[in-house]
mmCIF file of C-alpha atoms in Angstrom:
data_model
loop_
_atom_site.group_PDB
_atom_site.id
_atom_site.type_symbol
_atom_site.label_atom_id
_atom_site.label_comp_id
_atom_site.label_asym_id
_atom_site.label_seq_id
_atom_site.Cartn_x
_atom_site.Cartn_y
_atom_site.Cartn_z
ATOM 1 C CA UNK A 169 -36.989 10.428 -34.533
ATOM 2 C CA UNK A 170 -34.276 9.782 -31.958
ATOM 3 C CA UNK A 171 -33.671 13.511 -31.640
ATOM 4 C CA UNK A 172 -37.421 14.134 -31.327
ATOM 5 C CA UNK A 173 -37.551 11.684 -28.410
ATOM 6 C CA UNK A 174 -34.639 13.373 -26.677
ATOM 7 C CA UNK A 175 -36.164 16.801 -27.297
ATOM 8 C CA UNK A 176 -39.514 15.718 -25.845
ATOM 9 C CA UNK A 177 -37.917 14.336 -22.717
ATOM 10 C CA UNK A 178 -35.639 17.367 -22.372
ATOM 11 C CA UNK A 179 -38.735 19.564 -22.471
ATOM 12 C CA UNK A 180 -40.239 17.528 -19.632
ATOM 13 C CA UNK A 181 -37.062 17.775 -17.577
ATOM 14 C CA UNK A 182 -36.934 21.536 -18.150
ATOM 15 C CA UNK A 183 -40.546 21.845 -16.974
ATOM 16 C CA UNK A 184 -39.724 19.795 -13.871
ATOM 17 C CA UNK A 185 -36.737 22.004 -13.109
ATOM 18 C CA UNK A 186 -38.783 25.158 -13.592
ATOM 19 C CA UNK A 187 -41.449 23.886 -11.194
ATOM 20 C CA UNK A 188 -38.888 23.201 -8.478
ATOM 21 C CA UNK A 189 -37.006 26.433 -9.162
ATOM 22 C CA UNK A 190 -40.154 28.493 -8.583
ATOM 23 C CA UNK A 191 -39.800 27.846 -4.849
ATOM 24 C CA UNK A 192 -42.238 26.553 -2.216
ATOM 25 C CA UNK A 193 -44.415 29.696 -2.206
ATOM 26 C CA UNK A 194 -45.077 29.766 -5.939
ATOM 27 C CA UNK A 195 -44.817 26.066 -6.743
ATOM 28 C CA UNK A 196 -46.912 23.272 -5.144
ATOM 29 C CA UNK A 197 -44.295 20.778 -6.371
ATOM 30 C CA UNK A 198 -41.431 22.605 -4.634
ATOM 31 C CA UNK A 199 -43.436 22.856 -1.397
ATOM 32 C CA UNK A 200 -44.354 19.169 -1.607
ATOM 33 C CA UNK A 201 -40.743 18.189 -2.299
ATOM 34 C CA UNK A 202 -39.520 19.974 0.841
ATOM 35 C CA UNK A 203 -42.263 18.341 2.945
ATOM 36 C CA UNK A 204 -41.357 14.942 1.479
ATOM 37 C CA UNK A 205 -37.707 15.359 2.449
ATOM 38 C CA UNK A 206 -38.699 16.449 5.964
ATOM 39 C CA UNK A 207 -41.023 13.472 6.471
ATOM 40 C CA UNK A 208 -38.645 10.845 5.084
ATOM 41 C CA UNK A 209 -35.650 12.223 6.986
ATOM 42 C CA UNK A 210 -37.566 11.860 10.251
ATOM 43 C CA UNK A 211 -38.829 8.324 9.601
ATOM 44 C CA UNK A 212 -38.028 5.656 12.197
ATOM 45 C CA UNK A 213 -38.718 3.017 9.550
ATOM 46 C CA UNK A 214 -38.233 2.560 5.831
ATOM 47 C CA UNK A 215 -39.420 4.066 2.597
ATOM 48 C CA UNK A 216 -41.628 1.672 0.640
ATOM 49 C CA UNK A 217 -41.814 2.346 -3.095
ATOM 50 C CA UNK A 218 -44.514 0.832 -5.278
ATOM 51 C CA UNK A 219 -45.932 1.033 -8.791
ATOM 52 C CA UNK A 220 -47.136 -1.110 -11.662
ATOM 53 C CA UNK A 221 -45.853 -1.395 -15.223
ATOM 54 C CA UNK A 222 -43.313 1.239 -16.264
ATOM 55 C CA UNK A 223 -43.931 3.169 -13.040
ATOM 56 C CA UNK A 224 -43.136 -0.020 -11.158
ATOM 57 C CA UNK A 225 -39.761 -0.289 -12.857
ATOM 58 C CA UNK A 226 -39.039 3.312 -11.904
ATOM 59 C CA UNK A 227 -40.165 2.607 -8.329
ATOM 60 C CA UNK A 228 -37.647 -0.233 -8.112
ATOM 61 C CA UNK A 229 -34.887 2.073 -9.330
ATOM 62 C CA UNK A 230 -35.866 4.820 -6.871
ATOM 63 C CA UNK A 231 -35.851 2.245 -4.049
ATOM 64 C CA UNK A 232 -32.374 1.072 -5.048
ATOM 65 C CA UNK A 233 -31.035 4.633 -5.168
ATOM 66 C CA UNK A 234 -32.518 5.482 -1.767
ATOM 67 C CA UNK A 235 -31.123 2.336 -0.157
ATOM 68 C CA UNK A 236 -27.635 2.842 -1.603
ATOM 69 C CA UNK A 237 -27.453 6.439 -0.382
ATOM 70 C CA UNK A 238 -28.375 5.875 3.241
ATOM 71 C CA UNK A 239 -32.199 5.872 3.238
ATOM 72 C CA UNK A 240 -33.525 2.387 4.152
ATOM 73 C CA UNK A 241 -35.983 1.431 1.411
ATOM 74 C CA UNK A 242 -37.837 -1.564 -0.018
ATOM 75 C CA UNK A 243 -39.992 -2.153 -3.075
ATOM 76 C CA UNK A 244 -43.400 -3.771 -2.666
ATOM 77 C CA UNK A 245 -45.245 -4.906 -5.772
ATOM 78 C CA UNK A 246 -48.839 -3.676 -5.491
ATOM 79 C CA UNK A 247 -50.345 -6.992 -6.603
ATOM 80 C CA UNK A 248 -48.249 -8.921 -4.090
ATOM 81 C CA UNK A 249 -49.256 -6.385 -1.446
ATOM 82 C CA UNK A 250 -52.846 -7.511 -1.909
ATOM 83 C CA UNK A 251 -51.802 -11.101 -1.245
ATOM 84 C CA UNK A 252 -49.835 -10.757 1.986
ATOM 85 C CA UNK A 253 -47.018 -8.300 1.351
ATOM 86 C CA UNK A 254 -48.933 -5.545 3.110
ATOM 87 C CA UNK A 255 -47.290 -7.063 6.171
ATOM 88 C CA UNK A 256 -44.052 -5.460 4.971
ATOM 89 C CA UNK A 257 -45.537 -1.978 5.300
ATOM 90 C CA UNK A 258 -45.468 -0.963 8.956
ATOM 91 C CA UNK A 259 -46.245 2.052 11.052
ATOM 92 C CA UNK A 260 -43.091 4.148 11.067
ATOM 93 C CA UNK A 261 -42.646 3.579 7.324
ATOM 94 C CA UNK A 262 -43.684 5.869 4.472
ATOM 95 C CA UNK A 263 -44.942 4.829 1.041
ATOM 96 C CA UNK A 264 -44.003 6.455 -2.252
ATOM 97 C CA UNK A 265 -46.551 5.345 -4.855
ATOM 98 C CA UNK A 266 -45.812 6.053 -8.508
ATOM 99 C CA UNK A 267 -48.585 6.204 -11.088
ATOM 100 C CA UNK A 268 -48.673 8.481 -14.096
ATOM 101 C CA UNK A 269 -52.477 8.476 -14.267
ATOM 102 C CA UNK A 270 -53.057 8.181 -10.535
ATOM 103 C CA UNK A 271 -55.828 5.690 -11.299
ATOM 104 C CA UNK A 272 -53.865 2.438 -11.055
ATOM 105 C CA UNK A 273 -56.328 -0.072 -9.631
ATOM 106 C CA UNK A 274 -53.602 -2.384 -8.342
ATOM 107 C CA UNK A 275 -52.486 0.280 -5.860
ATOM 108 C CA UNK A 276 -55.876 0.440 -4.139
ATOM 109 C CA UNK A 277 -55.169 -2.042 -1.341
ATOM 110 C CA UNK A 278 -51.778 -0.521 -0.581
ATOM 111 C CA UNK A 279 -53.280 2.964 -0.489
ATOM 112 C CA UNK A 280 -56.073 1.730 1.792
ATOM 113 C CA UNK A 281 -53.519 0.135 4.104
ATOM 114 C CA UNK A 282 -51.636 3.422 4.506
ATOM 115 C CA UNK A 283 -54.873 5.232 5.340
ATOM 116 C CA UNK A 284 -55.935 2.610 7.864
ATOM 117 C CA UNK A 285 -52.658 2.710 9.811
ATOM 118 C CA UNK A 286 -51.769 6.401 9.339
ATOM 119 C CA UNK A 287 -48.699 5.602 7.249
ATOM 120 C CA UNK A 288 -47.520 8.663 5.272
ATOM 121 C CA UNK A 289 -48.377 8.298 1.584
ATOM 122 C CA UNK A 290 -46.424 10.248 -1.041
ATOM 123 C CA UNK A 291 -47.771 10.161 -4.585
ATOM 124 C CA UNK A 292 -45.702 10.837 -7.719
ATOM 125 C CA UNK A 293 -48.228 11.360 -10.491
ATOM 126 C CA UNK A 294 -48.992 13.566 -13.466
ATOM 127 C CA UNK A 295 -52.574 14.149 -12.339
ATOM 128 C CA UNK A 296 -53.016 16.066 -9.079
ATOM 129 C CA UNK A 297 -56.797 15.510 -9.219
ATOM 130 C CA UNK A 298 -56.529 11.708 -9.499
ATOM 131 C CA UNK A 299 -57.757 9.134 -7.003
ATOM 132 C CA UNK A 300 -54.191 8.480 -5.820
ATOM 133 C CA UNK A 301 -53.427 12.172 -5.398
ATOM 134 C CA UNK A 302 -56.622 12.814 -3.423
ATOM 135 C CA UNK A 303 -55.736 10.008 -1.016
ATOM 136 C CA UNK A 304 -52.077 11.023 -0.548
ATOM 137 C CA UNK A 305 -50.590 13.111 2.239
ATOM 138 C CA UNK A 306 -48.096 14.671 -0.168
ATOM 139 C CA UNK A 307 -48.554 14.959 -3.924
ATOM 140 C CA UNK A 308 -45.445 15.360 -6.060
ATOM 141 C CA UNK A 309 -47.333 16.355 -9.189
ATOM 142 C CA UNK A 310 -45.282 16.227 -12.378
ATOM 143 C CA UNK A 311 -45.727 19.236 -14.677
ATOM 144 C CA UNK A 312 -47.581 18.694 -17.967
ATOM 145 C CA UNK A 313 -45.299 17.284 -20.660
ATOM 146 C CA UNK A 314 -45.920 15.301 -23.827
ATOM 147 C CA UNK A 315 -44.799 11.690 -24.030
ATOM 148 C CA UNK A 316 -42.072 11.068 -26.603
ATOM 149 C CA UNK A 317 -44.296 8.885 -28.784
ATOM 150 C CA UNK A 318 -47.292 10.837 -30.106
ATOM 151 C CA UNK A 319 -48.897 7.695 -31.578
ATOM 152 C CA UNK A 320 -49.100 5.442 -28.517
ATOM 153 C CA UNK A 321 -48.388 7.895 -25.665
ATOM 154 C CA UNK A 322 -46.301 5.114 -24.120
ATOM 155 C CA UNK A 323 -44.752 6.208 -20.805
ATOM 156 C CA UNK A 324 -41.452 7.872 -21.721
ATOM 157 C CA UNK A 325 -41.240 11.509 -20.686
ATOM 158 C CA UNK A 326 -43.384 10.859 -17.610
ATOM 159 C CA UNK A 327 -41.218 7.988 -16.376
ATOM 160 C CA UNK A 328 -38.061 10.034 -16.985
ATOM 161 C CA UNK A 329 -39.486 12.798 -14.809
ATOM 162 C CA UNK A 330 -40.520 10.248 -12.164
ATOM 163 C CA UNK A 331 -37.004 8.850 -12.029
ATOM 164 C CA UNK A 332 -35.397 12.280 -11.923
ATOM 165 C CA UNK A 333 -37.652 13.354 -9.068
ATOM 166 C CA UNK A 334 -36.826 10.138 -7.203
ATOM 167 C CA UNK A 335 -33.103 10.736 -7.681
ATOM 168 C CA UNK A 336 -33.535 14.315 -6.442
ATOM 169 C CA UNK A 337 -35.247 13.037 -3.291
ATOM 170 C CA UNK A 338 -32.485 10.495 -2.670
ATOM 171 C CA UNK A 339 -29.652 13.005 -3.041
ATOM 172 C CA UNK A 340 -31.441 15.660 -0.994
ATOM 173 C CA UNK A 341 -31.884 13.102 1.797
ATOM 174 C CA UNK A 342 -28.235 12.104 1.469
ATOM 175 C CA UNK A 343 -27.180 15.706 2.007
ATOM 176 C CA UNK A 344 -29.671 16.184 4.861
ATOM 177 C CA UNK A 345 -28.221 13.186 6.703
ATOM 178 C CA UNK A 346 -24.597 14.160 6.149
ATOM 179 C CA UNK A 347 -23.998 10.878 4.301
ATOM 180 C CA UNK A 348 -20.275 10.604 3.454
ATOM 181 C CA UNK A 349 -18.151 8.854 0.877
ATOM 182 C CA UNK A 350 -17.082 6.462 3.623
ATOM 183 C CA UNK A 351 -20.728 5.594 4.318
ATOM 184 C CA UNK A 352 -21.244 5.063 0.600
ATOM 185 C CA UNK A 353 -18.214 2.773 0.472
ATOM 186 C CA UNK A 354 -19.635 0.611 3.262
ATOM 187 C CA UNK A 355 -22.749 0.043 1.149
ATOM 188 C CA UNK A 356 -20.770 -0.502 -2.096
ATOM 189 C CA UNK A 357 -17.937 -2.923 -1.245
ATOM 190 C CA UNK A 358 -17.929 -4.599 -4.652
ATOM 191 C CA UNK A 359 -16.661 -3.581 -8.067
ATOM 192 C CA UNK A 360 -14.503 -0.658 -9.109
ATOM 193 C CA UNK A 361 -16.703 1.814 -7.251
ATOM 194 C CA UNK A 362 -16.206 -0.073 -4.007
ATOM 195 C CA UNK A 363 -12.488 -0.385 -4.666
ATOM 196 C CA UNK A 364 -12.143 3.359 -5.168
ATOM 197 C CA UNK A 365 -13.839 3.948 -1.827
ATOM 198 C CA UNK A 366 -11.395 1.784 0.082
ATOM 199 C CA UNK A 367 -8.978 3.626 2.350
ATOM 200 C CA UNK A 368 -5.235 3.813 1.775
ATOM 201 C CA UNK A 369 -4.713 2.056 5.114
ATOM 202 C CA UNK A 370 -6.412 -1.044 3.700
ATOM 203 C CA UNK A 371 -4.021 -1.261 0.740
ATOM 204 C CA UNK A 372 -0.656 0.073 1.952
ATOM 205 C CA UNK A 373 2.482 -1.855 2.918
ATOM 206 C CA UNK A 374 3.708 -1.332 6.473
ATOM 207 C CA UNK A 375 6.390 -2.381 8.963
ATOM 208 C CA UNK A 376 9.526 -3.985 7.581
ATOM 209 C CA UNK A 377 8.367 -3.452 4.003
ATOM 210 C CA UNK A 378 9.049 0.292 4.191
ATOM 211 C CA UNK A 379 12.164 1.517 2.331
ATOM 212 C CA UNK A 380 13.634 3.945 4.855
ATOM 213 C CA UNK A 381 17.000 5.556 5.491
ATOM 214 C CA UNK A 382 18.457 8.695 7.069
ATOM 215 C CA UNK A 383 19.888 11.900 5.667
ATOM 216 C CA UNK A 384 23.540 11.027 6.290
ATOM 217 C CA UNK A 385 23.297 7.593 4.652
ATOM 218 C CA UNK A 386 25.551 7.245 1.591
ATOM 219 C CA UNK A 387 23.908 6.753 -1.757
ATOM 220 C CA UNK A 388 25.412 3.274 -2.298
ATOM 221 C CA UNK A 389 23.753 2.172 0.952
ATOM 222 C CA UNK A 390 20.534 3.854 -0.126
ATOM 223 C CA UNK A 391 20.609 1.967 -3.436
ATOM 224 C CA UNK A 392 20.948 -1.335 -1.548
ATOM 225 C CA UNK A 393 17.780 -0.597 0.457
ATOM 226 C CA UNK A 394 15.888 0.634 -2.594
ATOM 227 C CA UNK A 395 16.799 -2.520 -4.488
ATOM 228 C CA UNK A 396 15.853 -4.816 -1.615
ATOM 229 C CA UNK A 397 12.491 -3.168 -0.901
ATOM 230 C CA UNK A 398 11.626 -2.822 -4.620
ATOM 231 C CA UNK A 399 9.451 0.297 -4.475
ATOM 232 C CA UNK A 400 11.793 2.398 -6.579
ATOM 233 C CA UNK A 401 12.243 4.959 -3.830
ATOM 234 C CA UNK A 402 13.657 5.611 -0.366
ATOM 235 C CA UNK A 403 12.068 7.619 2.415
ATOM 236 C CA UNK A 404 14.672 9.763 4.224
ATOM 237 C CA UNK A 405 14.026 10.312 7.936
ATOM 238 C CA UNK A 406 15.172 13.097 10.209
ATOM 239 C CA UNK A 407 16.411 12.569 13.765
ATOM 240 C CA UNK A 408 12.830 12.398 15.093
ATOM 241 C CA UNK A 409 11.751 9.705 12.656
ATOM 242 C CA UNK A 410 9.775 12.127 10.486
ATOM 243 C CA UNK A 411 9.891 12.057 6.709
ATOM 244 C CA UNK A 412 12.439 14.663 5.649
ATOM 245 C CA UNK A 413 12.687 13.774 1.995
ATOM 246 C CA UNK A 414 12.399 11.192 -0.756
ATOM 247 C CA UNK A 415 14.855 9.687 -3.208
ATOM 248 C CA UNK A 416 13.610 8.024 -6.380
ATOM 249 C CA UNK A 417 15.347 6.180 -9.193
ATOM 250 C CA UNK A 418 14.996 9.384 -11.191
ATOM 251 C CA UNK A 419 16.868 11.383 -8.533
ATOM 252 C CA UNK A 420 19.732 8.908 -8.739
ATOM 253 C CA UNK A 421 19.873 9.154 -12.530
ATOM 254 C CA UNK A 422 19.925 12.931 -12.390
ATOM 255 C CA UNK A 423 22.928 12.737 -10.025
ATOM 256 C CA UNK A 424 25.015 10.481 -12.293
ATOM 257 C CA UNK A 425 27.234 13.359 -13.374
ATOM 258 C CA UNK A 426 28.541 13.478 -9.784
ATOM 259 C CA UNK A 427 30.470 10.909 -7.760
ATOM 260 C CA UNK A 428 27.630 8.980 -6.091
ATOM 261 C CA UNK A 429 30.064 7.299 -3.709
ATOM 262 C CA UNK A 430 30.763 10.593 -1.960
ATOM 263 C CA UNK A 431 27.182 11.829 -1.758
ATOM 264 C CA UNK A 432 24.734 11.283 1.057
ATOM 265 C CA UNK A 433 20.944 11.143 0.834
ATOM 266 C CA UNK A 434 20.530 14.764 1.894
ATOM 267 C CA UNK A 435 22.403 15.886 -1.224
ATOM 268 C CA UNK A 436 19.936 14.453 -3.742
ATOM 269 C CA UNK A 437 16.619 13.969 -1.938
ATOM 270 C CA UNK A 438 13.406 15.788 -2.742
ATOM 271 C CA UNK A 439 12.520 17.700 0.427
ATOM 272 C CA UNK A 440 8.852 18.233 -0.491
ATOM 273 C CA UNK A 441 7.562 14.866 -1.688
ATOM 274 C CA UNK A 442 3.889 14.109 -2.161
ATOM 275 C CA UNK A 443 2.466 12.042 0.700
ATOM 276 C CA UNK A 444 -0.885 10.750 1.870
ATOM 277 C CA UNK A 445 -2.620 9.472 5.005
ATOM 278 C CA UNK A 446 -4.081 6.108 5.954
ATOM 279 C CA UNK A 447 -7.676 7.369 5.938
ATOM 280 C CA UNK A 448 -7.457 8.925 2.445
ATOM 281 C CA UNK A 449 -9.718 7.309 -0.149
ATOM 282 C CA UNK A 450 -7.872 5.051 -2.575
ATOM 283 C CA UNK A 451 -9.357 6.937 -5.520
ATOM 284 C CA UNK A 452 -8.002 10.207 -4.085
ATOM 285 C CA UNK A 453 -4.550 8.650 -3.689
ATOM 286 C CA UNK A 454 -4.703 7.646 -7.362
ATOM 287 C CA UNK A 455 -5.535 11.245 -8.269
ATOM 288 C CA UNK A 456 -2.516 12.433 -6.256
ATOM 289 C CA UNK A 457 -0.280 10.023 -8.135
ATOM 290 C CA UNK A 458 -1.587 11.151 -11.512
ATOM 291 C CA UNK A 459 -1.450 14.854 -10.656
ATOM 292 C CA UNK A 460 1.941 14.834 -8.944
ATOM 293 C CA UNK A 461 4.013 13.853 -11.934
ATOM 294 C CA UNK A 462 7.756 13.361 -11.635
ATOM 295 C CA UNK A 463 10.067 15.282 -13.959
ATOM 296 C CA UNK A 464 12.196 13.285 -16.373
ATOM 297 C CA UNK A 465 14.244 16.259 -17.583
ATOM 298 C CA UNK A 466 15.066 19.836 -16.652
ATOM 299 C CA UNK A 467 12.774 21.104 -19.420
ATOM 300 C CA UNK A 468 9.795 19.256 -17.920
ATOM 301 C CA UNK A 469 9.479 16.950 -20.920
ATOM 302 C CA UNK A 470 8.625 13.290 -20.530
ATOM 303 C CA UNK A 471 6.657 13.620 -17.301
ATOM 304 C CA UNK A 472 5.223 10.451 -15.798
ATOM 305 C CA UNK A 473 2.927 9.673 -12.845
ATOM 306 C CA UNK A 474 4.229 9.094 -9.341
ATOM 307 C CA UNK A 475 4.274 5.373 -8.630
ATOM 308 C CA UNK A 476 4.559 5.414 -4.814
ATOM 309 C CA UNK A 477 3.265 7.540 -1.962
ATOM 310 C CA UNK A 478 4.496 7.424 1.616
ATOM 311 C CA UNK A 479 1.679 7.265 4.162
ATOM 312 C CA UNK A 480 2.277 9.525 7.154
ATOM 313 C CA UNK A 481 0.689 9.839 10.590
ATOM 314 C CA UNK A 482 -0.189 13.159 12.232
ATOM 315 C CA UNK A 483 3.446 13.618 13.312
ATOM 316 C CA UNK A 484 4.684 13.076 9.704
ATOM 317 C CA UNK A 485 6.179 9.714 10.581
ATOM 318 C CA UNK A 486 5.907 7.048 7.851
ATOM 319 C CA UNK A 487 3.405 4.322 8.704
ATOM 320 C CA UNK A 488 3.104 2.809 5.251
ATOM 321 C CA UNK A 489 3.761 3.077 1.548
ATOM 322 C CA UNK A 490 1.275 2.753 -1.307
ATOM 323 C CA UNK A 491 2.353 1.657 -4.778
ATOM 324 C CA UNK A 492 0.396 2.078 -7.997
ATOM 325 C CA UNK A 493 0.390 -1.724 -8.319
ATOM 326 C CA UNK A 494 -1.582 -1.922 -5.051
ATOM 327 C CA UNK A 495 -4.266 0.245 -6.644
ATOM 328 C CA UNK A 496 -4.230 -1.873 -9.787
ATOM 329 C CA UNK A 497 -4.643 -5.101 -7.815
ATOM 330 C CA UNK A 498 -7.535 -3.581 -5.870
ATOM 331 C CA UNK A 499 -9.244 -2.518 -9.091
ATOM 332 C CA UNK A 500 -8.957 1.210 -8.393
ATOM 333 C CA UNK A 501 -6.744 2.126 -11.333
#
């Protein structure tokens, strides 16, 4: 039975995809979808979503997705709309009304309000000849598809298609507006998602905390700085203050067969270390650490993630250092 439910809903999703794939000339749904994106993208106000029952739950989810991806949106319950909440629906807004049958009586006052004040009305319904569809400016008519329960015909496949169409609208609008990961991070400051969208500059250590030396510094002096700063590495600067190389604990261990007292930093440093910038996303810095693994042996065995990244400005001068523990504390890793 579980597989039958999934198969039924998959069939509905495939029909929805086929309708959109047919293009705006052959498919009324595709043409309506493009018009819907155009209208919403040009709105001076908000998108108001509404529906009752299962469609109402989907309308709330569509509203939340729109709002979190840069399209101002609110949900208005149709029954509450009839008792004062119509005041939330203003000229400059657009309404997306969801009703599988298109005959939901509770939507009548909201629909009438949009007609009275020339507020664009978009209907998501399975019946393009319904009362709601006839009143709407744009009809996003779902293709015919059987509900997953043949006994009760409870809303299942239809609500899945409603939600998928709402998500498609939200993401299309996101792309139309040029909404960025940084914009998304502003709207999602909490949780692991918000942490991953922080910038390296918000998490890095700067100033006196940086473990820095120069190419001619002896390794014993370098070890003193590395021990004091406790990042397990040393950034080696050239004469212009740019990062010329990096020495890690592993580099020191690999040089133990030589007399460390006679060596300078230039003799053992890695001249092409991985680095990052202050405006890089924290989640991207984590990917760099995981991808840029340090070698434990000449055969490449025993590789482990990088634990620190120097943060450079446009002139390749160190302005900070980011440690894996900073990402852990922020909830990124």
